Amino acid sequence: MFEVKGIINNKEYTLKYSGGILTGDGPALEKARAENKKDYGYLGLVPGGTEEKYLLSETAAEDLIVNHVFDKVLESKDDWPEDEPGTIH
């Protein structure tokens, strides 16, 4: 699960991804769905990343939303485990 709050066209919106379902404010959802149809190559971290249908994978969806949906991210939180010390991405 993750939740991102950010700015699109000078307005604040929130998107939440949980259990493979993206919910949130209408304009942000519309933009996420439109961006999901574009080819950005590989998004997300292994093993959850993908080269297509980004919104079907949690890590790819987070990557898409943070980097291609919001003009500016205000807040991002998730329930993912912390990285081990010394982890390199």
mmCIF file of C-alpha atoms in Angstrom:
data_model
loop_
_atom_site.group_PDB
_atom_site.id
_atom_site.type_symbol
_atom_site.label_atom_id
_atom_site.label_comp_id
_atom_site.label_asym_id
_atom_site.label_seq_id
_atom_site.Cartn_x
_atom_site.Cartn_y
_atom_site.Cartn_z
ATOM 1 C CA MET A 1 0.000 0.000 0.000
ATOM 2 C CA PHE A 2 1.151 3.499 -0.738
ATOM 3 C CA GLU A 3 -0.386 6.948 -0.769
ATOM 4 C CA VAL A 4 0.924 10.010 -2.594
ATOM 5 C CA LYS A 5 -0.256 13.597 -2.205
ATOM 6 C CA GLY A 6 0.870 16.044 -4.842
ATOM 7 C CA ILE A 7 0.190 18.921 -7.196
ATOM 8 C CA ILE A 8 -1.221 18.762 -10.738
ATOM 9 C CA ASN A 9 -1.847 22.097 -12.476
ATOM 10 C CA ASN A 10 -1.548 24.019 -9.180
ATOM 11 C CA LYS A 11 -4.189 21.897 -7.403
ATOM 12 C CA GLU A 12 -3.598 19.338 -4.654
ATOM 13 C CA TYR A 13 -4.699 15.730 -5.131
ATOM 14 C CA THR A 14 -4.174 12.361 -3.446
ATOM 15 C CA LEU A 15 -3.830 8.857 -4.896
ATOM 16 C CA LYS A 16 -3.822 5.625 -2.883
ATOM 17 C CA TYR A 17 -2.817 2.171 -4.105
ATOM 18 C CA SER A 18 -3.913 -0.806 -2.034
ATOM 19 C CA GLY A 19 -4.532 -4.422 -2.962
ATOM 20 C CA GLY A 20 -3.874 -3.709 -6.635
ATOM 21 C CA ILE A 21 -6.509 -0.964 -6.766
ATOM 22 C CA LEU A 22 -5.778 2.726 -7.359
ATOM 23 C CA THR A 23 -8.207 5.185 -5.770
ATOM 24 C CA GLY A 24 -8.198 8.908 -5.156
ATOM 25 C CA ASP A 25 -9.189 12.249 -6.584
ATOM 26 C CA GLY A 26 -10.774 12.161 -10.052
ATOM 27 C CA PRO A 27 -8.356 14.384 -11.986
ATOM 28 C CA ALA A 28 -5.326 12.542 -10.565
ATOM 29 C CA LEU A 29 -6.904 9.163 -11.369
ATOM 30 C CA GLU A 30 -7.582 10.277 -14.944
ATOM 31 C CA LYS A 31 -4.000 11.446 -15.392
ATOM 32 C CA ALA A 32 -2.617 8.216 -13.874
ATOM 33 C CA ARG A 33 -4.707 6.132 -16.286
ATOM 34 C CA ALA A 34 -3.562 8.246 -19.234
ATOM 35 C CA GLU A 35 0.098 8.013 -18.195
ATOM 36 C CA ASN A 36 -0.312 4.240 -17.735
ATOM 37 C CA LYS A 37 -0.969 3.955 -21.481
ATOM 38 C CA LYS A 38 2.354 5.609 -22.392
ATOM 39 C CA ASP A 39 5.599 3.733 -22.874
ATOM 40 C CA TYR A 40 8.065 4.732 -20.177
ATOM 41 C CA GLY A 41 10.118 1.563 -20.462
ATOM 42 C CA TYR A 42 10.882 -0.289 -17.255
ATOM 43 C CA LEU A 43 9.384 1.192 -14.056
ATOM 44 C CA GLY A 44 9.486 -0.085 -10.490
ATOM 45 C CA LEU A 45 11.879 -2.226 -8.502
ATOM 46 C CA VAL A 46 12.524 -5.908 -9.067
ATOM 47 C CA PRO A 47 10.563 -8.136 -8.526
ATOM 48 C CA GLY A 48 7.550 -5.791 -8.763
ATOM 49 C CA GLY A 49 8.627 -3.756 -11.776
ATOM 50 C CA THR A 50 7.304 -4.024 -15.302
ATOM 51 C CA GLU A 51 7.661 -2.621 -18.821
ATOM 52 C CA GLU A 52 3.915 -2.285 -19.430
ATOM 53 C CA LYS A 53 0.597 -1.931 -17.604
ATOM 54 C CA TYR A 54 2.343 -0.089 -14.777
ATOM 55 C CA LEU A 55 -0.769 0.186 -12.601
ATOM 56 C CA LEU A 56 -0.880 -3.608 -12.196
ATOM 57 C CA SER A 57 2.348 -3.604 -10.172
ATOM 58 C CA GLU A 58 2.653 -1.734 -6.879
ATOM 59 C CA THR A 59 6.257 -0.595 -7.304
ATOM 60 C CA ALA A 60 5.767 0.336 -10.957
ATOM 61 C CA ALA A 61 2.553 2.217 -10.094
ATOM 62 C CA GLU A 62 4.378 4.179 -7.389
ATOM 63 C CA ASP A 63 7.201 5.011 -9.807
ATOM 64 C CA LEU A 64 4.710 6.134 -12.478
ATOM 65 C CA ILE A 65 2.681 8.279 -10.074
ATOM 66 C CA VAL A 66 5.643 9.974 -8.400
ATOM 67 C CA ASN A 67 7.552 10.649 -11.628
ATOM 68 C CA HIS A 68 4.886 11.115 -14.323
ATOM 69 C CA VAL A 69 1.516 11.961 -12.745
ATOM 70 C CA PHE A 70 2.201 14.687 -10.198
ATOM 71 C CA ASP A 71 3.959 17.917 -11.124
ATOM 72 C CA LYS A 72 5.234 18.052 -7.541
ATOM 73 C CA VAL A 73 4.993 15.436 -4.760
ATOM 74 C CA LEU A 74 4.064 16.896 -1.363
ATOM 75 C CA GLU A 75 3.915 13.694 0.670
ATOM 76 C CA SER A 76 4.474 10.004 0.061
ATOM 77 C CA LYS A 77 3.970 7.165 2.510
ATOM 78 C CA ASP A 78 3.885 3.393 2.225
ATOM 79 C CA ASP A 79 3.764 0.213 4.270
ATOM 80 C CA TRP A 80 6.827 -1.339 2.657
ATOM 81 C CA PRO A 81 9.534 -2.856 4.862
ATOM 82 C CA GLU A 82 12.604 -0.714 5.497
ATOM 83 C CA ASP A 83 15.707 -1.478 3.432
ATOM 84 C CA GLU A 84 18.507 -3.348 5.126
ATOM 85 C CA PRO A 85 21.536 -1.152 5.899
ATOM 86 C CA GLY A 86 23.858 -1.020 2.902
ATOM 87 C CA THR A 87 21.126 -1.840 0.357
ATOM 88 C CA ILE A 88 21.850 -0.394 -3.079
ATOM 89 C CA HIS A 89 19.088 0.280 -5.634
#
